[in-house]
Short mmCIF file of C-alpha atoms in Angstrom, two decimals:
data_model
loop_
_atom_site.label_atom_id
_atom_site.label_comp_id
_atom_site.label_asym_id
_atom_site.label_seq_id
_atom_site.Cartn_x
_atom_site.Cartn_y
_atom_site.Cartn_z
CA MET A 1 23.47 16.51 -74.67
CA LYS A 2 26.97 17.02 -76.18
CA GLU A 3 27.67 16.08 -79.79
CA VAL A 4 30.13 13.20 -80.15
CA LEU A 5 32.26 11.77 -82.93
CA LEU A 6 32.63 8.05 -82.23
CA ILE A 7 35.90 6.35 -83.21
CA ILE A 8 35.71 2.57 -83.45
CA ASP A 9 39.18 1.20 -82.74
CA PHE A 10 40.54 -1.92 -84.45
CA GLY A 11 43.87 -1.74 -82.60
CA SER A 12 45.68 0.94 -84.62
CA GLN A 13 48.53 2.92 -83.05
CA TYR A 14 47.04 5.93 -84.87
CA THR A 15 43.63 5.76 -83.16
CA GLN A 16 44.41 8.36 -80.49
CA LEU A 17 45.98 10.53 -83.17
CA ILE A 18 42.60 10.52 -84.95
CA ALA A 19 40.96 11.61 -81.69
CA ARG A 20 43.57 14.32 -81.27
CA ARG A 21 42.98 15.75 -84.76
CA VAL A 22 39.22 15.71 -84.14
CA ARG A 23 39.64 17.58 -80.84
CA GLU A 24 41.87 20.14 -82.58
CA LEU A 25 38.79 20.92 -84.69
CA ASN A 26 36.81 21.52 -81.45
CA VAL A 27 34.75 18.36 -81.81
CA CYS A 28 34.31 15.97 -78.89
CA SER A 29 35.53 12.46 -79.74
CA GLU A 30 35.18 9.18 -77.90
CA ILE A 31 36.96 5.88 -78.65
CA ILE A 32 35.41 2.46 -78.29
CA PRO A 33 37.13 -0.89 -79.03
CA TYR A 34 35.48 -2.74 -81.92
CA ASN A 35 34.61 -5.69 -79.67
CA LYS A 36 32.66 -3.45 -77.27
CA PHE A 37 30.56 -1.67 -79.90
CA ARG A 38 26.91 -2.75 -79.70
CA ASP A 39 24.81 0.18 -80.90
CA LEU A 40 24.94 3.90 -81.68
CA PRO A 41 24.45 6.20 -78.69
CA GLU A 42 21.88 8.93 -79.30
CA ASN A 43 24.38 11.80 -79.19
CA VAL A 44 26.74 10.41 -81.87
CA LYS A 45 26.70 12.52 -85.06
CA GLY A 46 29.42 10.71 -86.99
CA VAL A 47 31.67 7.63 -86.89
CA ILE A 48 35.27 6.97 -87.93
CA LEU A 49 36.59 3.43 -88.36
CA SER A 50 40.29 3.18 -87.50
CA GLY A 51 43.11 1.26 -89.12
CA SER A 52 44.47 -2.00 -87.73
CA PRO A 53 47.60 -4.16 -87.61
CA SER A 54 45.39 -7.05 -88.78
CA SER A 55 44.55 -8.18 -92.31
CA ILE A 56 40.90 -8.29 -93.37
CA ASN A 57 41.62 -11.78 -94.71
CA ASP A 58 42.81 -13.13 -91.35
CA LYS A 59 40.69 -15.90 -89.88
CA ASN A 60 39.89 -13.84 -86.77
CA ALA A 61 40.00 -10.39 -88.35
CA PRO A 62 38.36 -7.72 -86.15
CA THR A 63 34.94 -6.62 -87.37
CA VAL A 64 31.73 -4.78 -86.42
CA ASN A 65 28.14 -4.99 -87.61
CA LEU A 66 28.13 -2.33 -90.34
CA LYS A 67 24.33 -2.50 -90.58
CA LEU A 68 24.28 -0.51 -87.33
CA LEU A 69 26.16 2.31 -89.07
CA ARG A 70 25.56 2.52 -92.81
CA GLU A 71 22.68 4.75 -93.98
CA LYS A 72 22.10 5.85 -90.37
CA ILE A 73 25.00 8.23 -89.80
CA PRO A 74 27.97 9.71 -91.72
CA LEU A 75 30.79 7.18 -91.73
CA LEU A 76 34.47 7.68 -92.58
CA ALA A 77 36.55 4.50 -92.77
CA LEU A 78 40.37 4.69 -92.74
CA CYS A 79 42.75 2.08 -94.15
CA TYR A 80 41.64 -1.21 -92.53
CA GLY A 81 38.19 0.30 -91.93
CA ALA A 82 37.87 1.06 -95.66
CA GLN A 83 38.97 -2.47 -96.52
CA LEU A 84 36.39 -3.84 -94.06
CA ILE A 85 33.54 -2.01 -95.80
CA ALA A 86 34.66 -3.10 -99.26
CA HIS A 87 35.16 -6.70 -98.13
CA GLN A 88 31.82 -7.06 -96.30
CA TYR A 89 29.82 -5.74 -99.25
CA GLY A 90 31.28 -7.93 -101.98
CA GLY A 91 34.52 -6.20 -102.95
CA LYS A 92 37.94 -7.79 -103.10
CA VAL A 93 40.83 -7.04 -100.76
CA GLY A 94 44.22 -8.67 -101.19
CA SER A 95 47.92 -8.33 -100.56
CA SER A 96 49.80 -5.60 -102.39
CA ASN A 97 52.67 -6.53 -104.68
CA THR A 98 54.85 -4.26 -102.58
CA ARG A 99 54.16 -2.95 -99.10
CA GLU A 100 52.65 0.53 -99.48
CA TYR A 101 54.17 2.64 -96.76
CA GLY A 102 55.06 6.32 -96.71
CA ARG A 103 54.42 9.31 -98.91
CA SER A 104 52.25 9.18 -102.02
CA ASN A 105 50.34 11.71 -104.14
CA MET A 106 46.54 11.61 -104.33
CA LYS A 107 44.76 12.41 -107.58
CA LYS A 108 41.11 13.36 -107.21
CA ILE A 109 38.53 11.77 -109.50
CA GLY A 110 35.59 14.08 -110.06
CA SER A 111 34.41 16.57 -107.43
CA HIS A 112 33.32 15.62 -103.95
CA ASP A 113 32.44 17.43 -100.70
CA LEU A 114 34.97 15.30 -98.80
CA PHE A 115 37.78 16.89 -100.82
CA LEU A 116 36.56 20.51 -100.71
CA ASN A 117 39.59 22.88 -100.69
CA VAL A 118 41.97 19.92 -101.11
CA GLU A 119 44.55 20.44 -103.85
CA ASP A 120 44.81 17.79 -106.54
CA ASN A 121 47.99 15.71 -106.52
CA SER A 122 48.54 16.51 -102.83
CA GLN A 123 50.68 14.34 -100.58
CA VAL A 124 49.07 11.60 -98.44
CA TRP A 125 50.52 8.96 -96.09
CA MET A 126 50.07 5.26 -96.82
CA SER A 127 50.67 2.46 -94.29
CA HIS A 128 49.24 -0.88 -95.36
CA ALA A 129 50.15 -4.32 -96.70
CA ASP A 130 46.68 -5.11 -98.12
CA THR A 131 44.84 -3.03 -100.69
CA ILE A 132 41.36 -2.80 -102.21
CA LEU A 133 41.58 -4.65 -105.52
CA GLU A 134 37.91 -4.37 -106.50
CA LEU A 135 35.02 -2.27 -105.18
CA PRO A 136 31.38 -3.42 -104.90
CA LYS A 137 29.11 -2.00 -107.62
CA SER A 138 27.46 0.39 -105.14
CA MET A 139 30.76 2.18 -104.47
CA GLN A 140 32.64 4.72 -106.59
CA VAL A 141 36.34 5.61 -106.67
CA ILE A 142 36.88 9.31 -105.83
CA ALA A 143 40.72 9.34 -105.60
CA SER A 144 43.71 7.28 -106.71
CA THR A 145 47.49 7.34 -106.44
CA ASP A 146 50.19 6.05 -108.78
CA ASP A 147 50.30 2.76 -106.87
CA VAL A 148 46.73 2.47 -105.49
CA SER A 149 43.76 2.62 -107.82
CA VAL A 150 41.29 2.83 -104.91
CA ALA A 151 42.82 5.48 -102.64
CA ALA A 152 39.35 6.79 -101.70
CA PHE A 153 35.75 5.81 -102.41
CA CYS A 154 32.19 6.81 -101.61
CA VAL A 155 29.00 4.75 -101.40
CA ASP A 156 26.10 5.68 -103.69
CA GLY A 157 23.24 7.32 -101.81
CA GLU A 158 25.06 7.39 -98.46
CA TYR A 159 27.42 9.58 -96.45
CA THR A 160 29.84 6.65 -96.28
CA PHE A 161 33.47 7.11 -97.33
CA GLY A 162 36.63 5.02 -97.35
CA LEU A 163 40.21 6.27 -97.45
CA GLN A 164 43.13 3.92 -98.01
CA PHE A 165 45.49 6.59 -96.62
CA HIS A 166 45.73 8.22 -93.17
CA PRO A 167 44.47 11.84 -93.03
CA GLU A 168 45.25 12.01 -89.30
CA VAL A 169 49.01 11.73 -89.91
CA TYR A 170 51.04 14.91 -90.19
CA HIS A 171 52.51 13.86 -93.56
CA SER A 172 49.07 13.85 -95.23
CA GLU A 173 49.23 17.39 -96.56
CA TYR A 174 45.48 18.14 -96.54
CA GLY A 175 44.54 15.54 -93.93
CA VAL A 176 43.12 18.03 -91.44
CA GLN A 177 41.10 19.70 -94.21
CA ILE A 178 39.62 16.32 -95.19
CA LEU A 179 38.67 15.61 -91.57
CA LYS A 180 37.20 19.10 -91.29
CA ASN A 181 35.12 18.55 -94.42
CA PHE A 182 33.77 15.33 -92.94
CA LEU A 183 33.08 16.70 -89.47
CA ILE A 184 31.77 20.15 -90.26
CA ASN A 185 30.32 19.99 -93.78
CA ILE A 186 29.01 16.42 -93.73
CA CYS A 187 28.33 15.60 -90.05
CA ASN A 188 27.38 19.23 -89.19
CA PHE A 189 29.26 19.40 -85.88
CA LYS A 190 29.09 22.80 -84.16
CA GLN A 191 32.75 22.80 -83.03
CA SER A 192 31.78 23.46 -79.42
CA TRP A 193 34.35 21.19 -77.68
CA THR A 194 37.03 23.37 -76.03
CA SER A 195 39.34 23.29 -73.03
CA ASP A 196 36.56 24.94 -71.03
CA SER A 197 34.04 22.30 -72.08
CA PHE A 198 36.54 19.55 -71.20
CA ILE A 199 37.01 21.10 -67.76
CA GLU A 200 33.27 21.34 -67.19
CA SER A 201 32.51 17.75 -68.25
CA THR A 202 35.55 16.30 -66.44
CA ILE A 203 34.68 17.99 -63.14
CA GLN A 204 31.13 16.67 -63.37
CA ASN A 205 32.38 13.17 -64.20
CA LEU A 206 34.78 13.27 -61.24
CA LYS A 207 31.96 14.30 -58.92
CA ASN A 208 29.84 11.41 -60.16
CA GLN A 209 32.67 8.87 -59.96
CA ILE A 210 34.14 9.85 -56.59
CA GLY A 211 31.05 11.05 -54.73
CA GLY A 212 31.92 11.84 -51.12
CA ASP A 213 35.10 9.72 -51.05
CA LYS A 214 38.55 11.10 -50.24
CA VAL A 215 41.39 11.17 -52.76
CA LEU A 216 45.14 11.11 -52.19
CA MET A 217 46.81 12.89 -55.12
CA ALA A 218 50.40 12.16 -56.17
CA LEU A 219 52.07 15.45 -57.15
CA SER A 220 55.33 15.59 -59.10
CA GLY A 221 55.73 19.33 -59.60
CA GLY A 222 55.03 19.01 -63.32
CA VAL A 223 52.13 20.16 -65.46
CA ASP A 224 50.28 16.82 -65.65
CA SER A 225 49.88 16.09 -61.95
CA THR A 226 49.24 19.75 -61.16
CA VAL A 227 46.42 20.09 -63.70
CA ALA A 228 44.93 16.77 -62.54
CA ALA A 229 45.07 17.95 -58.92
CA VAL A 230 43.36 21.27 -59.67
CA LEU A 231 40.59 19.48 -61.59
CA LEU A 232 40.09 17.13 -58.62
CA HIS A 233 40.09 20.09 -56.22
CA HIS A 234 37.33 21.77 -58.24
CA ALA A 235 35.35 18.53 -58.09
CA ILE A 236 35.75 17.43 -54.46
CA GLY A 237 37.31 20.36 -52.57
CA ASP A 238 38.81 19.50 -49.19
CA ASN A 239 38.31 15.77 -49.79
CA LEU A 240 41.52 16.01 -51.84
CA GLN A 241 44.86 15.61 -50.06
CA CYS A 242 47.96 16.12 -52.21
CA VAL A 243 51.33 14.55 -51.46
CA PHE A 244 54.71 15.33 -53.00
CA VAL A 245 57.18 12.52 -52.43
CA ASP A 246 60.94 12.93 -52.55
CA ASN A 247 62.04 9.61 -54.04
CA GLY A 248 65.72 10.56 -54.00
CA LEU A 249 65.65 10.71 -57.79
CA LEU A 250 64.56 14.33 -58.28
CA ARG A 251 66.56 17.13 -59.83
CA LYS A 252 68.88 19.21 -57.68
CA ASN A 253 66.91 21.21 -55.04
CA GLU A 254 63.64 20.12 -56.67
CA TYR A 255 61.93 18.91 -53.48
CA SER A 256 62.12 22.30 -51.70
CA GLU A 257 61.53 24.34 -54.86
CA VAL A 258 58.38 22.43 -55.85
CA LEU A 259 56.87 22.72 -52.36
CA LYS A 260 57.54 26.48 -52.47
CA THR A 261 55.92 26.74 -55.93
CA TYR A 262 52.77 25.08 -54.60
CA GLU A 263 52.39 27.41 -51.61
CA ASN A 264 49.89 29.73 -53.31
CA ILE A 265 47.97 27.26 -55.47
CA GLY A 266 45.21 26.56 -52.93
CA LEU A 267 45.75 22.81 -52.50
CA ASN A 268 46.23 20.77 -49.32
CA ILE A 269 49.82 19.53 -49.78
CA LYS A 270 52.12 17.40 -47.66
CA GLY A 271 55.78 16.73 -48.47
CA VAL A 272 57.21 13.28 -47.67
CA ASN A 273 60.90 12.32 -47.87
CA ALA A 274 61.09 8.65 -48.85
CA SER A 275 64.40 8.78 -50.73
CA SER A 276 66.13 6.10 -48.65
CA LYS A 277 63.27 3.65 -49.32
CA PHE A 278 63.46 4.10 -53.10
CA LEU A 279 67.27 3.98 -53.31
CA GLU A 280 67.37 0.84 -51.16
CA LYS A 281 64.85 -0.89 -53.47
CA LEU A 282 66.89 0.07 -56.55
CA SER A 283 70.18 -1.20 -55.16
CA CYS A 284 71.95 -3.44 -57.74
CA ILE A 285 68.99 -3.24 -60.20
CA THR A 286 70.19 -2.63 -63.77
CA ASP A 287 67.27 -3.67 -66.01
CA PRO A 288 65.25 -0.54 -67.02
CA GLU A 289 61.87 -2.29 -66.96
CA GLU A 290 62.58 -3.68 -63.50
CA LYS A 291 63.56 -0.18 -62.35
CA ARG A 292 60.28 1.28 -63.59
CA LYS A 293 58.17 -1.44 -62.01
CA LEU A 294 60.03 -1.21 -58.70
CA ILE A 295 59.58 2.56 -58.61
CA GLY A 296 55.89 2.18 -59.45
CA SER A 297 55.26 -0.39 -56.75
CA THR A 298 57.31 1.58 -54.20
CA PHE A 299 55.25 4.70 -54.92
CA ILE A 300 52.13 2.68 -54.21
CA ASP A 301 53.62 1.33 -50.97
CA VAL A 302 54.47 4.86 -49.87
CA PHE A 303 51.07 6.29 -50.77
CA GLU A 304 49.17 3.45 -49.16
CA SER A 305 51.24 4.01 -46.01
CA ILE A 306 50.53 7.75 -46.15
CA SER A 307 46.83 7.09 -46.69
CA ASN A 308 46.71 5.65 -43.17
CA ASP A 309 47.43 9.14 -41.86
CA PHE A 310 44.24 10.42 -43.51
CA HIS A 311 40.91 8.95 -42.52
CA ASP A 312 39.00 6.89 -45.08
CA VAL A 313 41.05 7.60 -48.25
CA LYS A 314 39.77 5.38 -51.08
CA TRP A 315 41.34 6.80 -54.27
CA LEU A 316 44.83 7.51 -55.59
CA GLY A 317 44.93 10.42 -58.06
CA GLN A 318 47.56 10.45 -60.81
CA GLY A 319 48.58 12.77 -63.64
CA THR A 320 48.69 10.03 -66.27
CA ILE A 321 48.36 11.32 -69.85
CA TYR A 322 47.82 9.42 -73.07
CA PRO A 323 51.45 8.96 -74.24
CA ASP A 324 52.07 7.22 -70.87
CA VAL A 325 49.17 4.88 -71.58
CA ILE A 326 49.95 4.01 -75.20
CA GLU A 327 53.61 3.20 -74.44
CA SER A 328 52.69 0.99 -71.46
CA ILE A 329 49.41 -0.72 -72.34
CA SER A 330 46.60 -0.45 -74.86
CA GLY A 331 44.46 2.56 -74.02
CA THR A 332 41.31 1.05 -75.52
CA GLY A 333 41.60 -2.67 -74.93
CA GLY A 334 42.94 -3.37 -78.41
CA PRO A 335 46.29 -4.98 -79.30
CA SER A 336 49.38 -2.87 -78.79
CA GLU A 337 53.02 -3.45 -77.90
CA THR A 338 54.58 -2.28 -74.63
CA ILE A 339 57.41 0.12 -75.44
CA LYS A 340 58.23 0.86 -71.81
CA SER A 341 56.27 0.70 -68.57
CA HIS A 342 55.51 4.09 -67.07
CA HIS A 343 55.59 3.94 -63.30
CA ASN A 344 52.02 5.21 -63.08
CA VAL A 345 50.57 2.82 -65.70
CA GLY A 346 52.37 -0.41 -66.55
CA GLY A 347 54.41 -0.15 -63.35
CA LEU A 348 51.42 -0.41 -61.01
CA PRO A 349 51.06 -3.63 -58.99
CA ASP A 350 48.16 -5.98 -59.71
CA LYS A 351 46.71 -5.62 -56.23
CA MET A 352 46.17 -2.22 -54.63
CA ASN A 353 44.14 -1.02 -51.66
CA LEU A 354 43.45 2.32 -53.39
CA LYS A 355 41.40 2.78 -56.54
CA VAL A 356 43.12 4.88 -59.24
CA ILE A 357 41.61 8.07 -60.70
CA GLU A 358 43.27 9.68 -63.77
CA PRO A 359 41.44 12.77 -65.08
CA LEU A 360 43.86 13.41 -67.98
CA LYS A 361 44.57 9.94 -69.37
CA SER A 362 42.87 10.69 -72.71
CA LEU A 363 44.83 13.93 -73.38
CA PHE A 364 48.18 14.72 -74.97
CA LYS A 365 50.71 17.03 -73.30
CA ASP A 366 49.87 20.15 -75.31
CA GLU A 367 46.16 19.63 -74.59
CA VAL A 368 46.93 19.35 -70.87
CA ARG A 369 48.81 22.64 -71.06
CA ARG A 370 45.82 24.35 -72.68
CA VAL A 371 43.54 23.00 -69.95
CA GLY A 372 46.00 24.25 -67.33
CA LEU A 373 45.99 27.75 -68.78
CA SER A 374 42.18 27.72 -68.82
CA LEU A 375 42.30 26.78 -65.12
CA LYS A 376 44.57 29.82 -64.58
CA ILE A 377 47.43 27.77 -63.13
CA ASN A 378 50.78 29.57 -62.81
CA PRO A 379 52.40 29.64 -66.29
CA SER A 380 55.77 28.70 -64.74
CA ILE A 381 54.27 25.30 -63.93
CA ILE A 382 52.38 24.93 -67.21
CA LYS A 383 55.46 25.71 -69.33
CA ARG A 384 57.82 23.46 -67.34
CA HIS A 385 59.54 20.75 -69.36
CA PRO A 386 58.23 17.21 -68.82
CA PHE A 387 60.20 15.18 -66.30
CA PRO A 388 59.86 11.38 -66.11
CA GLY A 389 57.90 10.01 -63.16
CA PRO A 390 60.66 7.50 -62.28
CA GLY A 391 63.03 10.47 -62.16
CA LEU A 392 66.76 10.21 -62.66
CA ALA A 393 66.71 6.41 -62.21
CA ILE A 394 65.91 5.95 -65.90
CA ARG A 395 68.58 8.48 -66.87
CA ILE A 396 71.26 6.46 -65.10
CA MET A 397 72.42 3.52 -67.18
CA GLY A 398 72.98 0.47 -65.00
CA ASP A 399 72.56 0.38 -61.24
CA VAL A 400 71.49 3.45 -59.26
CA THR A 401 73.68 4.72 -56.42
CA VAL A 402 73.71 7.86 -54.28
CA GLU A 403 76.94 8.99 -55.96
CA LYS A 404 75.54 8.51 -59.48
CA VAL A 405 72.43 10.48 -58.54
CA ARG A 406 74.65 13.30 -57.20
CA ILE A 407 76.68 13.43 -60.41
CA LEU A 408 73.60 13.48 -62.63
CA GLN A 409 71.86 16.11 -60.50
CA GLU A 410 74.86 18.43 -60.89
CA VAL A 411 75.11 17.85 -64.65
CA ASP A 412 71.37 18.31 -65.18
CA HIS A 413 71.38 21.49 -63.09
CA ILE A 414 74.08 23.06 -65.27
CA PHE A 415 72.37 22.01 -68.51
CA ILE A 416 68.82 23.18 -67.64
CA ASN A 417 69.97 26.46 -66.06
CA SER A 418 72.19 27.16 -69.08
CA LEU A 419 69.20 26.69 -71.41
CA LYS A 420 67.28 29.26 -69.36
CA GLU A 421 70.19 31.71 -69.15
CA HIS A 422 70.70 31.60 -72.93
CA ASP A 423 66.96 31.96 -73.68
CA LEU A 424 66.80 28.50 -75.22
CA TYR A 425 64.57 26.75 -72.68
CA HIS A 426 61.33 27.76 -74.41
CA LEU A 427 62.61 26.39 -77.75
CA VAL A 428 62.95 22.90 -76.25
CA TRP A 429 60.06 20.57 -75.39
CA GLN A 430 62.11 18.39 -73.05
CA ALA A 431 65.74 18.37 -72.00
CA GLY A 432 67.87 16.35 -69.63
CA ALA A 433 71.14 14.57 -69.07
CA ILE A 434 71.90 10.85 -69.10
CA LEU A 435 74.69 9.21 -67.13
CA LEU A 436 76.17 6.43 -69.24
CA GLY A 437 77.23 3.13 -67.70
CA ASP A 438 80.78 3.08 -69.03
CA SER A 439 83.71 5.32 -68.18
CA SER A 440 86.20 6.84 -70.60
CA VAL A 441 89.87 7.82 -70.46
CA GLY A 442 90.59 11.52 -70.17
CA VAL A 443 93.47 13.86 -69.40
CA MET A 444 93.28 16.50 -66.68
CA GLY A 445 96.27 18.43 -65.37
CA ASP A 446 98.70 16.22 -67.28
CA GLY A 447 97.25 13.20 -65.51
CA ARG A 448 95.09 10.29 -66.70
CA THR A 449 91.46 10.15 -65.64
CA TYR A 450 88.95 7.35 -66.00
CA GLU A 451 85.54 8.92 -65.34
CA LYS A 452 81.92 8.94 -66.43
CA VAL A 453 80.42 9.99 -69.76
CA VAL A 454 77.22 12.05 -69.82
CA ALA A 455 74.89 12.54 -72.79
CA LEU A 456 72.80 15.69 -73.17
CA ARG A 457 69.34 15.33 -74.73
CA ALA A 458 67.07 18.11 -76.00
CA VAL A 459 64.04 17.43 -78.20
CA ALA A 460 61.26 19.32 -79.94
CA SER A 461 57.76 17.83 -79.90
CA THR A 462 54.10 18.69 -79.43
CA ASP A 463 52.71 15.58 -77.77
CA GLY A 464 55.59 13.25 -76.93
CA MET A 465 54.48 10.67 -79.48
CA THR A 466 57.16 11.79 -81.94
CA ALA A 467 60.15 14.06 -81.36
CA ASP A 468 63.23 15.40 -83.08
CA TRP A 469 66.51 16.56 -81.60
CA VAL A 470 67.00 20.31 -81.24
CA HIS A 471 69.83 21.98 -83.13
CA LEU A 472 71.34 23.84 -80.18
CA PRO A 473 74.13 26.28 -81.11
CA TYR A 474 77.63 24.79 -81.12
CA GLU A 475 78.89 27.67 -78.97
CA PHE A 476 76.25 26.89 -76.35
CA LEU A 477 77.03 23.16 -76.33
CA SER A 478 80.75 23.93 -76.09
CA LYS A 479 80.24 26.14 -73.03
CA VAL A 480 77.89 23.66 -71.32
CA SER A 481 80.33 20.81 -71.94
CA ASN A 482 83.19 22.86 -70.53
CA ASP A 483 81.17 23.85 -67.44
CA ILE A 484 80.11 20.27 -66.73
CA ILE A 485 83.63 18.79 -67.03
CA ASN A 486 85.18 21.57 -64.94
CA LYS A 487 82.51 21.70 -62.23
CA VAL A 488 81.24 18.14 -61.81
CA LYS A 489 83.68 15.75 -60.23
CA GLY A 490 83.46 12.32 -61.82
CA VAL A 491 82.74 13.40 -65.43
CA ASN A 492 85.39 13.78 -68.13
CA ARG A 493 83.38 13.52 -71.36
CA VAL A 494 80.10 15.06 -72.69
CA VAL A 495 78.21 13.97 -75.83
CA TYR A 496 75.02 15.29 -77.46
CA ASP A 497 72.21 12.91 -78.52
CA ILE A 498 71.00 13.58 -82.10
CA SER A 499 68.44 10.74 -82.32
CA SER A 500 64.78 11.29 -83.21
CA LYS A 501 61.70 9.46 -81.89
CA PRO A 502 61.15 7.09 -83.62
CA PRO A 503 63.39 5.12 -83.86
CA ALA A 504 64.72 6.16 -80.44
CA THR A 505 62.59 7.15 -77.45
CA ILE A 506 62.87 10.51 -75.70
CA GLU A 507 64.27 8.92 -72.55
CA TRP A 508 67.07 6.37 -72.84
CA GLU A 509 65.39 3.79 -70.60
#
């Protein structure tokens, strides 16, 4: 039976980041919403309580029965979780005089195993409006900051700890070390969870879930859907039928190139050209959310129609990954805000004839890539930049027309190929072009033009949850801009997007 670190989620946006950090330490983690936690499974060796957007003093503040956890298993409580423990056992939690958000320096008090190899006065990341004003007598302060007297505490006679800061966040300098101390030195995990172990357990779970049913898999040509398809193929063999749909919103020549790439991968693949259907549905639609939902529902219509060509198909396979889930809906049933609907998550219709299977929905992009390499998938597919499921529709501001798609395909083709030719492609996590809705005045051949503006976007990231713009050389941007304006009819101005995520998103819509 595999060892598991259980994360009890109170609705924090950081919950999956906790799981990610735990997996980076080769420990299997599972998330459960606080309102679904009833008892400790036998294979759980440690528990982490997440943060929350709620206040512990709210009338309906989320809670769990701590008697099921304390003294039975090592417990690490973060932010709201720490406040919950202090509050339930007689401490005092109240509003801070000022909202404590951002960088702070942690000063250790005494010596403790949780802070082994953690430098004193190291940087931590705070994000809370409430703070622990008074601890119960059974609890001892083990770290403070200039603004927070109880930055960390332990419980006498237990392996129970509370941190007011977030060790899972990149800005907490020794956060990973603190998590490692808890998982390895205190919980005694063996660090046996790897890409290979994920593959093994996922294939077995797919076999159990699908049984002898047939699955129709939606391929996009990208890493996510390809890895999901190969996992499904290992699980159910010829009961998997893959389909690559041309929705009319792909990159230039992508339909034929992707089908050629898949020729030697060992999957049953059928190509379907449904571009006219998608473009007709999108006619005169300008709202980005409506675009995404229309594309999602049209994909389902197409796949349900295709499923009639294959006898007894019951499942639709998708390459959904966690950033898709967290931006569209709550991944764990807790409260979260929809940032944008991804066509394969929030864009799905309420009623479908096919059940959905998503082998990768708990993984981040870089984890998917590692799984793909372990499956020995062609590196050219694994290293391919992400491309949005709704395609160029969400890179065209305003309504989508055949002519706008043509313009953007040509611009994107020049940009992406130039990155490859100048050995810059591998330095970028995702790149693309956006066709703006307005036109601008230009001068060509002594004459006035009034044509489209395109924005180029290139970002660096590891998981798509945060991203920063890439400092591409000015000489490169100058050449690309010149090539686009000279070679693409309908464009007379090129700009470069230097926004990070947050506050912006990677895509514009």
